[in-house]
Short mmCIF file of C-alpha atoms and ligand atoms in Angstrom, two decimals:
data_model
loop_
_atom_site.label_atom_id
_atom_site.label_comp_id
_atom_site.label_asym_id
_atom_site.label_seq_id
_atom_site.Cartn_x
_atom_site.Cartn_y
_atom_site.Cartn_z
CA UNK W 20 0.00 0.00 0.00
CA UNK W 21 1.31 3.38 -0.85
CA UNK W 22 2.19 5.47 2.01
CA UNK W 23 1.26 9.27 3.59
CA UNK W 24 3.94 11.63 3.63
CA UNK W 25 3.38 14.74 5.55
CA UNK W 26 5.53 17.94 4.85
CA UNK W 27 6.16 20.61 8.09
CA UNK W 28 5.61 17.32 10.68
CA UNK W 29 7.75 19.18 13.37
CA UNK W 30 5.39 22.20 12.63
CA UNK W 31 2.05 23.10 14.69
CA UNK W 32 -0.16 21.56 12.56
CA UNK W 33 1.97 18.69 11.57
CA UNK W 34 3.17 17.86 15.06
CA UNK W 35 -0.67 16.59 15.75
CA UNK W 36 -1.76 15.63 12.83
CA UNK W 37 1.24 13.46 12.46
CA UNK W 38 0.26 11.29 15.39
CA UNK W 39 -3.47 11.32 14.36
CA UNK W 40 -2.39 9.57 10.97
CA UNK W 41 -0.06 7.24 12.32
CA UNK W 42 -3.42 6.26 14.67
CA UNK W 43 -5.20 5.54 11.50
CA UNK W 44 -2.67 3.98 9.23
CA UNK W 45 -0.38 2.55 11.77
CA UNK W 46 3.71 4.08 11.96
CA UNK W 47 5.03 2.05 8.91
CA UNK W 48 2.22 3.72 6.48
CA UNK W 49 3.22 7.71 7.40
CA UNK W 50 6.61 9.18 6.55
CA UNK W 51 7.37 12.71 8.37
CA UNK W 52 9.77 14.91 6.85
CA UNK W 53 10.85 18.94 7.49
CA UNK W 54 13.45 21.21 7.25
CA UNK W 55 14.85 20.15 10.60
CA UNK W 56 17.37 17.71 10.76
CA UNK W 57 15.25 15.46 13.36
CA UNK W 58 11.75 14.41 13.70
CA UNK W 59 9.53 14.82 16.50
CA UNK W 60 7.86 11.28 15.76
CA UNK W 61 10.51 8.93 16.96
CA UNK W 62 8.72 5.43 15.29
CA UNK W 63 8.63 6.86 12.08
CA UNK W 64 10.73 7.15 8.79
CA UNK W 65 11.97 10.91 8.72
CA UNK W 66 13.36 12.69 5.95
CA UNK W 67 15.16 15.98 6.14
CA UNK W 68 13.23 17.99 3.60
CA UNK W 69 12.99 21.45 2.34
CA UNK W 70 9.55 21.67 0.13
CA UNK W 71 10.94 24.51 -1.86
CA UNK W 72 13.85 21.78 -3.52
CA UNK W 73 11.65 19.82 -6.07
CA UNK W 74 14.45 17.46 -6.96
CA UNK W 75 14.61 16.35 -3.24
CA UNK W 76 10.89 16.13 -3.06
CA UNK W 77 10.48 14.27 -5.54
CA UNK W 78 13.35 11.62 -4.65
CA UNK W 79 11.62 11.04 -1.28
CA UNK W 80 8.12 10.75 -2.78
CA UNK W 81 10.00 7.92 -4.88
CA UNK W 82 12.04 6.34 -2.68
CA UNK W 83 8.94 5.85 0.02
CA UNK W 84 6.13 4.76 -2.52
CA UNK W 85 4.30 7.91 -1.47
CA UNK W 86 0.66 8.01 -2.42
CA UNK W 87 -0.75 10.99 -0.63
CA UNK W 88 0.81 14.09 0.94
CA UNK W 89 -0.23 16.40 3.71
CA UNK W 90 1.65 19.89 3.12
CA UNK W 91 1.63 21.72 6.05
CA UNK W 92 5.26 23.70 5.78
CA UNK W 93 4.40 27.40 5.51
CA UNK W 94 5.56 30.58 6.39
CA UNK W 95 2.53 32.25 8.94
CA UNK W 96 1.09 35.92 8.73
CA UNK W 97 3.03 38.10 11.03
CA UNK W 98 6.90 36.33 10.00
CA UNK W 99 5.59 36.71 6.54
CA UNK W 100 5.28 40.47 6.66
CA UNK W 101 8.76 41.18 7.88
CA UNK W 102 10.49 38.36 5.51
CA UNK W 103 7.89 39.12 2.79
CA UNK W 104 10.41 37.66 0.24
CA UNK W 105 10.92 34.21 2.09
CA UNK W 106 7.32 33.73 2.62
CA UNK W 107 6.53 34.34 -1.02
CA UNK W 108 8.92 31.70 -2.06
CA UNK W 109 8.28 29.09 1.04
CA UNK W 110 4.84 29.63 0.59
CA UNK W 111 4.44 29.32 -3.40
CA UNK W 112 7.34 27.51 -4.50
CA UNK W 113 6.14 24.96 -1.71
CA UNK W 114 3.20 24.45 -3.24
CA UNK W 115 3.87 24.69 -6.50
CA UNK W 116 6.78 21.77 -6.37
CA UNK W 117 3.81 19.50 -3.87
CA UNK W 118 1.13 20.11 -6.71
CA UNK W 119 3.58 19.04 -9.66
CA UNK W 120 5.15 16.19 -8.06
CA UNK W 121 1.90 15.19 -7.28
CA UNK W 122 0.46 15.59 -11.17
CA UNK W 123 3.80 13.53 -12.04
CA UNK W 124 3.91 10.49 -9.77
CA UNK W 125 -0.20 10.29 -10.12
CA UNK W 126 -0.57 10.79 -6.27
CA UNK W 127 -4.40 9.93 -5.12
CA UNK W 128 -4.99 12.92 -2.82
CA UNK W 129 -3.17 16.46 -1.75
CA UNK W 130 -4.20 18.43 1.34
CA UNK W 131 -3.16 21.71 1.69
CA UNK W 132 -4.39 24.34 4.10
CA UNK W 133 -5.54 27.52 3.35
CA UNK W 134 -6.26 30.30 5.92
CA UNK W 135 -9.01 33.00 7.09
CA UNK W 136 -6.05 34.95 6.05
CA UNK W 137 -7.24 34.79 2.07
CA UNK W 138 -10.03 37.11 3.16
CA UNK W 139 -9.44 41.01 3.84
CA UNK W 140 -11.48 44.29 4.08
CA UNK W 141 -14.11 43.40 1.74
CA UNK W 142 -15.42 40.41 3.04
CA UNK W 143 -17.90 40.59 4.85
CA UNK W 144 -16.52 40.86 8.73
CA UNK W 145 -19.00 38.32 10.45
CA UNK W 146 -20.00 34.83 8.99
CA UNK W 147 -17.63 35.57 6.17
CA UNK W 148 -19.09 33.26 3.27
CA UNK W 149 -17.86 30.41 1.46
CA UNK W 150 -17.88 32.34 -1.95
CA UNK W 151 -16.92 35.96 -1.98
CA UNK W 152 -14.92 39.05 -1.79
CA UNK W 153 -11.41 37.89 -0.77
CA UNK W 154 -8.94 40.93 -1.17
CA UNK W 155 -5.87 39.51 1.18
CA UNK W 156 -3.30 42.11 2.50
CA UNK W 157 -0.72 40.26 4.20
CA UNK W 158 2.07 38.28 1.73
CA UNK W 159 0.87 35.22 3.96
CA UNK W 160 -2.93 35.85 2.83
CA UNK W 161 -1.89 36.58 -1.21
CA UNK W 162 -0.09 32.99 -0.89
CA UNK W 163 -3.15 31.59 0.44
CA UNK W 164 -5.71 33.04 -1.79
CA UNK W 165 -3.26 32.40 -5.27
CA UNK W 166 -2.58 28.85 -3.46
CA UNK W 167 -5.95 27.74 -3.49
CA UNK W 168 -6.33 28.73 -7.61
CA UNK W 169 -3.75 26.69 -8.09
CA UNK W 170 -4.92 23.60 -6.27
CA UNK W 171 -8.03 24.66 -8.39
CA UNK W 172 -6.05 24.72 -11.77
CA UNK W 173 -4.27 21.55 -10.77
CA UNK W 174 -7.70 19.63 -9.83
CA UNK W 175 -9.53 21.05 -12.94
CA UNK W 176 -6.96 20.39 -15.44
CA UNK W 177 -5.67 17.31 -14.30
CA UNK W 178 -8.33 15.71 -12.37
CA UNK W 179 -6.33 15.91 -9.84
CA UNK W 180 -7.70 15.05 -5.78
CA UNK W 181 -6.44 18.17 -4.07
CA UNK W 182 -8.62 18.94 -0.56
CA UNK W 183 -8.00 22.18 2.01
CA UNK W 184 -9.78 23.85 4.72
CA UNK W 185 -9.46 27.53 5.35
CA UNK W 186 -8.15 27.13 8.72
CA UNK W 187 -9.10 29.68 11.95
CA UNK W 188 -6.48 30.65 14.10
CA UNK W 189 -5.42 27.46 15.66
CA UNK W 190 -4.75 26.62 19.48
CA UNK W 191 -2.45 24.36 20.57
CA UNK W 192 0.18 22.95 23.12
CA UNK W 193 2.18 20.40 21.52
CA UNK W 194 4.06 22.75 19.62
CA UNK W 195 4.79 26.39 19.29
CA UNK W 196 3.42 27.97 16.63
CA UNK W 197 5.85 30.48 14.49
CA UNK W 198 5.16 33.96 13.71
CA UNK W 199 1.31 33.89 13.29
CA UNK W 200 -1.40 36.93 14.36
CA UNK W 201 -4.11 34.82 16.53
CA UNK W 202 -0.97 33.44 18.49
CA UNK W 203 -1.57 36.04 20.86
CA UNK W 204 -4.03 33.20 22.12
CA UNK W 205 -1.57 30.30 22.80
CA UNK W 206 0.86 32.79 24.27
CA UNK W 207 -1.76 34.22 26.78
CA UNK W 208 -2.47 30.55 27.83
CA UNK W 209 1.35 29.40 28.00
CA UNK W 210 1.94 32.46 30.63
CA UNK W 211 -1.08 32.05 32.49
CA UNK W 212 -0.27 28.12 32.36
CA UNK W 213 3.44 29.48 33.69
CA UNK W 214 2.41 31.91 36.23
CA UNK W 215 3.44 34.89 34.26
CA UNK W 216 1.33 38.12 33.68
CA UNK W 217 1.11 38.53 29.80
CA UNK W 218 0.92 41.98 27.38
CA UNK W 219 -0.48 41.15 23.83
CA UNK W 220 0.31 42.18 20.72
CA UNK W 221 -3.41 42.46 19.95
CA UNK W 222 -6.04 45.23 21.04
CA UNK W 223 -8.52 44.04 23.89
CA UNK W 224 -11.36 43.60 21.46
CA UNK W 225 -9.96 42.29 18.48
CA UNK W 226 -12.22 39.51 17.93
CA UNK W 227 -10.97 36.69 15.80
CA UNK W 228 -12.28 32.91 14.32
CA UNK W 229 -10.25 29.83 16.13
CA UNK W 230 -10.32 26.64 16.69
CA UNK W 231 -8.64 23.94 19.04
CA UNK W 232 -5.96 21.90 17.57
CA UNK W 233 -8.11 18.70 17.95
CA UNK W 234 -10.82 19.32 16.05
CA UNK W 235 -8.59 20.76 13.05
CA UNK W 236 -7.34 18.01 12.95
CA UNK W 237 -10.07 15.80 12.92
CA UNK W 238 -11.49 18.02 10.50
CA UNK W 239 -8.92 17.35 8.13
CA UNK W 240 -8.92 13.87 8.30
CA UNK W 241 -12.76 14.03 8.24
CA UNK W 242 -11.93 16.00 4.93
CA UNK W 243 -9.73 13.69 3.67
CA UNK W 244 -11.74 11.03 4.14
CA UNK W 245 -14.85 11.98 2.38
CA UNK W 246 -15.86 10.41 -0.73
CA UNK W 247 -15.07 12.97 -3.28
CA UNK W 248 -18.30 12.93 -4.73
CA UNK W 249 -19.39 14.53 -1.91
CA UNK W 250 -17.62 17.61 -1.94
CA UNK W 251 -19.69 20.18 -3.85
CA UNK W 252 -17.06 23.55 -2.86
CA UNK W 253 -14.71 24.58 -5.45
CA UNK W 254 -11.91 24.73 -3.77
CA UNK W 255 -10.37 25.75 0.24
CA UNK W 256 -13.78 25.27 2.29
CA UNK W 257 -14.37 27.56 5.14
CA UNK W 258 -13.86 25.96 8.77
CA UNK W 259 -15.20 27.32 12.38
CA UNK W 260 -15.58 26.54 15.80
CA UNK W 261 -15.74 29.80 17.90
CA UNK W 262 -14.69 33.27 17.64
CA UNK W 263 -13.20 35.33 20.84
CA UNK W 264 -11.33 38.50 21.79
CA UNK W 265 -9.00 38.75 24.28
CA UNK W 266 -10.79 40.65 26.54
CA UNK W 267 -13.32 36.80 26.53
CA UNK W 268 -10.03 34.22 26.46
CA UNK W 269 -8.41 36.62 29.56
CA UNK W 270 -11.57 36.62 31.47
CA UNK W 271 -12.12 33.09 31.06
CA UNK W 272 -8.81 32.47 31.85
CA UNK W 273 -9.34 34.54 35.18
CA UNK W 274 -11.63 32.57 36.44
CA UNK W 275 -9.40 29.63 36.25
CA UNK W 276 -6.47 31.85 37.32
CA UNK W 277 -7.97 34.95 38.90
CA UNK W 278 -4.42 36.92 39.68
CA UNK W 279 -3.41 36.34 35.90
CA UNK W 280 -3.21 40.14 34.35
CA UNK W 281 -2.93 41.18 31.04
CA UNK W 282 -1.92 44.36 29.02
CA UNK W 283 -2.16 45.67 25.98
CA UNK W 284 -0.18 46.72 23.56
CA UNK W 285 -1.16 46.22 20.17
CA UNK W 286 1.79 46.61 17.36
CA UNK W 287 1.47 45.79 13.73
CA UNK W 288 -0.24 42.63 14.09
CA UNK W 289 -3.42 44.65 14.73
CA UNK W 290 -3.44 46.08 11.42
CA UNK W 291 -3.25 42.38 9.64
CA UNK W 292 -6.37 41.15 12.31
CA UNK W 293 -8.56 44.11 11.75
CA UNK W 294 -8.12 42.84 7.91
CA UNK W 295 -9.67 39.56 9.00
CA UNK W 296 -13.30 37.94 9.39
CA UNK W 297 -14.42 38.24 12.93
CA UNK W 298 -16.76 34.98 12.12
CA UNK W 299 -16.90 32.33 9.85
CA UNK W 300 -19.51 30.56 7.48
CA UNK W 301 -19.27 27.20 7.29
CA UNK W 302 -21.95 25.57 6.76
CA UNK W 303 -21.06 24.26 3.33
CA UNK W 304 -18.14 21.84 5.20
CA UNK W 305 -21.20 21.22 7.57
CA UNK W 306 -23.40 19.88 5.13
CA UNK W 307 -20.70 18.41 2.69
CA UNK W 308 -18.76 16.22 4.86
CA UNK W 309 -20.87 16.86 8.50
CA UNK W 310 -18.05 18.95 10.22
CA UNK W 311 -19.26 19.68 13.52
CA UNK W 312 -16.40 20.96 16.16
CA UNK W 313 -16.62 19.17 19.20
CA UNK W 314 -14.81 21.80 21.83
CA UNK W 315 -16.77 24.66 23.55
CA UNK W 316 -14.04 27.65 23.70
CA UNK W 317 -14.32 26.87 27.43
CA UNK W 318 -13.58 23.21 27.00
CA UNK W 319 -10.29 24.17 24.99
CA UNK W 320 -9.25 26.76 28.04
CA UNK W 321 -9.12 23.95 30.33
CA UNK W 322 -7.71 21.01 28.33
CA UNK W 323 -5.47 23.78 27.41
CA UNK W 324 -4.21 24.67 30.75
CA UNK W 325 -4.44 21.41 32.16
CA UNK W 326 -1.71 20.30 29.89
CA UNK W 327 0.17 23.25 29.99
CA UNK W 328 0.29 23.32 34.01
CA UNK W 329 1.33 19.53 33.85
CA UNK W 330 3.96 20.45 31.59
CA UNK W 331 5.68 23.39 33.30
CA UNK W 332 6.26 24.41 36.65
CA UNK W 333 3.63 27.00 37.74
CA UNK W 334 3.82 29.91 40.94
CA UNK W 335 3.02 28.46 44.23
CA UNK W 336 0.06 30.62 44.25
CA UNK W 337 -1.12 29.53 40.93
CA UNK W 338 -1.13 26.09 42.10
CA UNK W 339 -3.17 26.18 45.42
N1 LIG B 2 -2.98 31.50 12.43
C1 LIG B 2 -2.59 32.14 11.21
C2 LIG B 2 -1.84 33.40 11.49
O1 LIG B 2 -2.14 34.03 12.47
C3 LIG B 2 -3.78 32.46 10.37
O2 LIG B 2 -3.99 31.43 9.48
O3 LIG B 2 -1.02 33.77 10.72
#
């Protein structure tokens, strides 16, 4: 049987979705690769691999009988904007090198995620729709919204299997996240997890769409495992679970942790979040392929903290 490769394993995404494959195939049917020189998944095959060198890419997608790929290496919105140049290339080149060694060794299925970054000003701010105005402004968001044409070309003129979700900002604790706007979330919950006070880079009622790790990732796989037939959207499909600000996560979090203080002090991040969709349509992934999310924001606080506090040491006081 052919095997799963997934590109950016060590990454936020990956790091999860990694072991949630290997659950499903079994370790011997996934290979993990990144640009790192070591894996995170210690009972699988790695391969050191930057996505931007299509020789390399497509000597591993050879040499491990890959049949389906899961490309989740990407430069996020805030790095993008001060390496605009890097992004660009991670970001397209990436994609471009996934979707044509794909096309060449007749892979069955691509996934590649897209982002509410694809949307901007013009789209409408809550219960942004499936099909609309999308006018990106960050270098991350143009690489999302010219990505998912190109899956689109790719599909339409090949026939090609290529699936994504338009991902919220995504919560997590397995791994850092790197350089992304809603991480203002994950950081808020690793200091309050810590014992630390916290000042974020985001204004106290900058509401934004997330999502708990767990359910993007069962979301993807739900995705993935749909019979195609099913799957009426052109291309990326919209994904939600809640939406907050951080004036909601902070209280929340203070009544978990009520000495936990916050500040704010909003730097150019704000200007790439007010671009965004404060809520989400998704109701075509709803009826589609039945995507439901199964955590309540509050749900995700605690299963977030409780594995954060396990994790790290935490202030006497926080631990009473
Ligand atoms: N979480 C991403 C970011 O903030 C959005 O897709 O860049």
């Amino acid at each position: 049987m052919k095997k799963i490769l997934v590109i950016g394993a060590n990454g936020q995404i990956g790091t999860e979705l990694t072991t949630a494959l290997v659950k499903l195939h079994g370790a011997k049917q996934v290979v993990a690769s990144d640009i790192q020189a070591l894996g995170r998944h210690q009972e699988l095959a790695y391969e050191k691999l930057d996505v931007t060198d299509a020789k390399r890419l497509a000597e591993v997608v050879q040499q491990h009988d890959i049949g389906e790929i899961y490309h989740l290496a990407a430069a996020l919105s805030a790095k993008g904007e001060e390496h605009p140049e890097w992004a660009w290339n991670l970001n397209m080149t990436g994609l471009l090198n996934v979707l044509e060694v794909a096309r060449q060794a007749k892979l069955s299925k691509v996934f590649w995620p897209s982002s509410i970054a694809a949307f901007g000003p013009s789209t409408p701010r809550d219960n942004a729709p499936q099909v609309g105005a999308m006018d990106p402004k960050t270098v991350y968001g143009i690489s999302k919204l010219a990505g998912e044409h190109w899956c689109s070309w790719y599909a339409e003129k090949y026939g090609m299997d290529i699936r994504s979700l338009r991902y919220p900002g995504l919560i997590s604790y397995s791994a850092e996240p790197g350089g992304g706007t809603t991480d203002y979330a994950i950081q808020a919950l690793f200091a309050a997890a810590a014992g630390h006070d916290y000042t974020s880079f985001l204004d106290v009622d900058s509401t934004l769409p997330m999502m708990y790790m767990p359910d993007a990732v069962r979301a993807t796989i739900e995705l993935m495992s749909a019979p195609k037939e099913q799957l009426k959207a052109a291309g990326s499909y919209n994904l939600a679970a809640w939406s907050f600000s951080p004036r909601e996560l902070v209280d929340i979090i203070q009544q978990r942790y009520p000495s936990f203080k916050v500040a704010y002090q909003p730097d150019f991040r704000q200007a790439i979040a007010d671009a965004w969709p404060r809520s989400i349509d998704d109701s075509q992934a709803r009826q589609d392929w039945s995507w439901s999310p199964a955590y309540s924001l509050t749900d995700m606080v605690d299963d977030m903290l409780l594995h954060l506090v396990k994790r790290k040491p935490v202030t006497q006081e926080r631990a009473a």
